[in-house]
mmCIF file of C-alpha atoms in Angstrom:
data_model
loop_
_atom_site.group_PDB
_atom_site.id
_atom_site.type_symbol
_atom_site.label_atom_id
_atom_site.label_comp_id
_atom_site.label_asym_id
_atom_site.label_seq_id
_atom_site.Cartn_x
_atom_site.Cartn_y
_atom_site.Cartn_z
ATOM 1 C CA UNK A 21 -13.810 3.792 -9.694
ATOM 2 C CA UNK A 22 -12.391 0.306 -9.707
ATOM 3 C CA UNK A 23 -9.181 -0.177 -11.735
ATOM 4 C CA UNK A 24 -7.586 -3.382 -12.942
ATOM 5 C CA UNK A 25 -4.459 -4.491 -11.107
ATOM 6 C CA UNK A 26 -2.728 -4.790 -14.398
ATOM 7 C CA UNK A 27 -3.202 -1.086 -15.232
ATOM 8 C CA UNK A 28 -2.048 -0.168 -11.726
ATOM 9 C CA UNK A 29 1.152 -2.057 -12.024
ATOM 10 C CA UNK A 30 2.719 0.245 -14.509
ATOM 11 C CA UNK A 31 0.628 3.402 -14.944
ATOM 12 C CA UNK A 32 -0.289 4.960 -11.614
ATOM 13 C CA UNK A 33 0.182 4.505 -7.798
ATOM 14 C CA UNK A 34 -2.730 2.320 -6.739
ATOM 15 C CA UNK A 35 -4.736 1.854 -3.552
ATOM 16 C CA UNK A 36 -6.843 -1.081 -2.238
ATOM 17 C CA UNK A 37 -9.772 -0.433 0.003
ATOM 18 C CA UNK A 38 -11.630 -3.077 1.932
ATOM 19 C CA UNK A 39 -13.672 -3.539 5.146
ATOM 20 C CA UNK A 40 -13.096 -6.304 7.694
ATOM 21 C CA UNK A 41 -14.620 -7.178 11.099
ATOM 22 C CA UNK A 42 -13.147 -5.014 13.809
ATOM 23 C CA UNK A 43 -12.024 -8.029 15.843
ATOM 24 C CA UNK A 44 -9.903 -9.207 12.812
ATOM 25 C CA UNK A 45 -7.917 -6.093 12.311
ATOM 26 C CA UNK A 46 -4.819 -7.505 14.203
ATOM 27 C CA UNK A 47 -4.724 -10.481 11.816
ATOM 28 C CA UNK A 48 -5.247 -8.334 8.759
ATOM 29 C CA UNK A 49 -2.473 -5.840 9.675
ATOM 30 C CA UNK A 50 -0.095 -8.806 10.401
ATOM 31 C CA UNK A 51 -0.718 -10.274 6.879
ATOM 32 C CA UNK A 52 -0.289 -6.903 5.259
ATOM 33 C CA UNK A 53 2.946 -6.429 7.134
ATOM 34 C CA UNK A 54 4.283 -9.880 6.184
ATOM 35 C CA UNK A 55 3.389 -9.414 2.456
ATOM 36 C CA UNK A 56 4.762 -5.757 2.147
ATOM 37 C CA UNK A 57 8.069 -6.833 3.920
ATOM 38 C CA UNK A 58 8.274 -9.710 1.471
ATOM 39 C CA UNK A 59 8.051 -7.191 -1.350
ATOM 40 C CA UNK A 60 11.269 -5.534 0.139
ATOM 41 C CA UNK A 61 9.545 -2.614 1.834
ATOM 42 C CA UNK A 62 10.919 -1.915 5.358
ATOM 43 C CA UNK A 63 8.615 -0.656 8.147
ATOM 44 C CA UNK A 64 9.035 2.863 9.359
ATOM 45 C CA UNK A 65 7.219 4.457 12.305
ATOM 46 C CA UNK A 66 4.514 6.892 11.170
ATOM 47 C CA UNK A 67 4.811 10.323 12.678
ATOM 48 C CA UNK A 68 2.640 10.846 15.647
ATOM 49 C CA UNK A 69 -0.738 12.296 14.870
ATOM 50 C CA UNK A 70 -0.518 11.386 11.135
ATOM 51 C CA UNK A 71 -3.437 9.038 11.234
ATOM 52 C CA UNK A 72 -1.468 6.342 9.434
ATOM 53 C CA UNK A 73 -1.513 2.873 10.972
ATOM 54 C CA UNK A 74 1.786 1.857 9.259
ATOM 55 C CA UNK A 75 4.270 3.196 6.835
ATOM 56 C CA UNK A 76 6.731 1.183 4.731
ATOM 57 C CA UNK A 77 9.574 2.522 2.545
ATOM 58 C CA UNK A 78 11.626 0.871 -0.174
ATOM 59 C CA UNK A 79 14.706 2.318 -1.883
ATOM 60 C CA UNK A 80 16.120 5.806 -1.453
ATOM 61 C CA UNK A 81 16.119 9.221 -3.189
ATOM 62 C CA UNK A 82 19.656 8.475 -4.463
ATOM 63 C CA UNK A 83 18.445 5.140 -5.903
ATOM 64 C CA UNK A 84 15.435 6.875 -7.438
ATOM 65 C CA UNK A 85 17.715 9.368 -9.269
ATOM 66 C CA UNK A 86 20.419 6.924 -10.324
ATOM 67 C CA UNK A 87 18.227 3.931 -11.245
ATOM 68 C CA UNK A 88 14.871 5.526 -11.930
ATOM 69 C CA UNK A 89 16.237 8.051 -14.297
ATOM 70 C CA UNK A 90 18.466 5.607 -16.166
ATOM 71 C CA UNK A 91 15.927 3.214 -17.478
ATOM 72 C CA UNK A 92 17.352 0.403 -15.350
ATOM 73 C CA UNK A 93 14.433 0.307 -12.873
ATOM 74 C CA UNK A 94 12.841 -2.671 -14.741
ATOM 75 C CA UNK A 95 15.953 -4.718 -13.938
ATOM 76 C CA UNK A 96 16.610 -3.512 -10.441
ATOM 77 C CA UNK A 97 13.174 -3.098 -8.774
ATOM 78 C CA UNK A 98 13.633 -6.258 -6.697
ATOM 79 C CA UNK A 99 16.992 -5.207 -5.197
ATOM 80 C CA UNK A 100 15.492 -3.704 -1.982
ATOM 81 C CA UNK A 101 17.332 -0.823 -0.604
ATOM 82 C CA UNK A 102 19.189 -0.293 -3.876
ATOM 83 C CA UNK A 103 16.032 0.147 -5.845
ATOM 84 C CA UNK A 104 13.931 3.044 -6.706
ATOM 85 C CA UNK A 105 11.965 4.915 -4.034
ATOM 86 C CA UNK A 106 8.499 3.693 -2.928
ATOM 87 C CA UNK A 107 6.286 4.462 0.084
ATOM 88 C CA UNK A 108 3.321 2.446 1.160
ATOM 89 C CA UNK A 109 0.746 3.878 3.737
ATOM 90 C CA UNK A 110 -1.684 1.698 5.582
ATOM 91 C CA UNK A 111 -4.663 3.527 7.044
ATOM 92 C CA UNK A 112 -7.251 1.920 9.412
ATOM 93 C CA UNK A 113 -10.586 3.656 10.292
ATOM 94 C CA UNK A 114 -13.855 2.632 11.761
ATOM 95 C CA UNK A 115 -16.526 1.943 9.080
ATOM 96 C CA UNK A 116 -19.214 1.198 11.712
ATOM 97 C CA UNK A 117 -19.065 -0.279 15.214
ATOM 98 C CA UNK A 118 -18.493 -3.815 13.915
ATOM 99 C CA UNK A 119 -16.134 -3.196 10.984
ATOM 100 C CA UNK A 120 -12.977 -1.376 10.087
ATOM 101 C CA UNK A 121 -11.988 0.231 6.736
ATOM 102 C CA UNK A 122 -8.399 -0.671 5.612
ATOM 103 C CA UNK A 123 -6.656 1.301 2.925
ATOM 104 C CA UNK A 124 -3.311 0.343 1.658
ATOM 105 C CA UNK A 125 -1.896 2.764 -0.666
ATOM 106 C CA UNK A 126 1.381 3.319 -2.750
ATOM 107 C CA UNK A 127 1.726 7.019 -2.225
ATOM 108 C CA UNK A 128 5.119 7.336 -3.870
ATOM 109 C CA UNK A 129 7.138 5.236 -6.367
ATOM 110 C CA UNK A 130 5.158 3.973 -9.449
ATOM 111 C CA UNK A 131 8.221 2.074 -10.484
ATOM 112 C CA UNK A 132 7.603 -0.392 -7.745
ATOM 113 C CA UNK A 133 3.890 -0.669 -8.412
ATOM 114 C CA UNK A 134 4.159 -4.272 -9.715
ATOM 115 C CA UNK A 135 5.723 -5.496 -6.540
ATOM 116 C CA UNK A 136 3.201 -3.482 -4.528
ATOM 117 C CA UNK A 137 0.114 -4.851 -6.306
ATOM 118 C CA UNK A 138 1.594 -8.438 -5.930
ATOM 119 C CA UNK A 139 2.125 -7.920 -2.199
ATOM 120 C CA UNK A 140 -1.453 -6.626 -1.543
ATOM 121 C CA UNK A 141 -3.000 -9.427 -3.619
ATOM 122 C CA UNK A 142 -0.949 -11.932 -1.662
ATOM 123 C CA UNK A 143 -1.980 -10.396 1.654
ATOM 124 C CA UNK A 144 -5.660 -10.539 0.647
ATOM 125 C CA UNK A 145 -5.370 -14.183 -0.406
ATOM 126 C CA UNK A 146 -3.934 -15.089 3.010
ATOM 127 C CA UNK A 147 -6.607 -13.028 4.773
ATOM 128 C CA UNK A 148 -9.406 -14.867 2.933
ATOM 129 C CA UNK A 149 -7.635 -18.193 3.650
ATOM 130 C CA UNK A 150 -7.782 -17.424 7.346
ATOM 131 C CA UNK A 151 -11.616 -17.105 7.056
ATOM 132 C CA UNK A 152 -11.739 -13.370 7.617
ATOM 133 C CA UNK A 153 -14.780 -11.941 5.770
ATOM 134 C CA UNK A 154 -13.649 -9.094 3.509
ATOM 135 C CA UNK A 155 -15.892 -6.493 1.741
ATOM 136 C CA UNK A 156 -13.577 -5.558 -0.934
ATOM 137 C CA UNK A 157 -14.145 -2.317 -2.954
ATOM 138 C CA UNK A 158 -11.203 -3.160 -5.204
ATOM 139 C CA UNK A 159 -8.396 -1.111 -6.708
ATOM 140 C CA UNK A 160 -8.366 2.609 -7.311
ATOM 141 C CA UNK A 161 -5.838 5.280 -7.960
ATOM 142 C CA UNK A 162 -4.081 6.550 -4.790
ATOM 143 C CA UNK A 163 -5.087 10.056 -5.698
ATOM 144 C CA UNK A 164 -8.779 9.096 -5.563
ATOM 145 C CA UNK A 165 -8.676 8.204 -1.939
ATOM 146 C CA UNK A 166 -10.404 10.745 0.355
ATOM 147 C CA UNK A 167 -8.212 13.829 0.466
ATOM 148 C CA UNK A 168 -8.117 13.810 4.243
ATOM 149 C CA UNK A 169 -6.777 10.312 4.486
ATOM 150 C CA UNK A 170 -2.938 9.701 5.071
ATOM 151 C CA UNK A 171 -3.267 7.124 2.291
ATOM 152 C CA UNK A 172 -3.895 10.012 -0.162
ATOM 153 C CA UNK A 173 -0.462 10.873 -1.730
ATOM 154 C CA UNK A 174 -1.040 14.621 -1.388
ATOM 155 C CA UNK A 175 -2.043 14.247 2.320
ATOM 156 C CA UNK A 176 0.878 11.830 2.852
ATOM 157 C CA UNK A 177 3.278 14.451 1.539
ATOM 158 C CA UNK A 178 1.783 17.120 3.842
ATOM 159 C CA UNK A 179 2.147 14.876 6.813
ATOM 160 C CA UNK A 180 5.845 14.017 5.984
ATOM 161 C CA UNK A 181 5.198 10.388 5.128
ATOM 162 C CA UNK A 182 6.793 10.542 1.701
#
């Protein structure tokens, strides 16, 4: 089910799924990395064998308790490491021999959903501007991603990504 980005900003953790040519995956991952870092997420090495291509974190558990529980998250979500907790997982899989499926999912931290959605939209704009053909299936809830994917919040938790 495709959801509107506006709904995903505030209500649920969202995920974006799209297919790109296999030979463009390096470019696509670089644009995602740039955009997610610009949204104050910092890269973290995914555990070996998790199936995640990349993991990005923002905030901390302490910040989540202090800021997220106080109602101040609307003011402080852009403060980077002092902001509420958020985890983004990027999954890359083969769709067919010539194309790869990319899933970028906010598996934790709905308080930073607005920044996440903006980052993903920005990355896709730049990917399109580079002439990379994208077969975009649009936005969905992260929990609607296939249960075996590391981009699914339940599976990400099991794998220690959250």
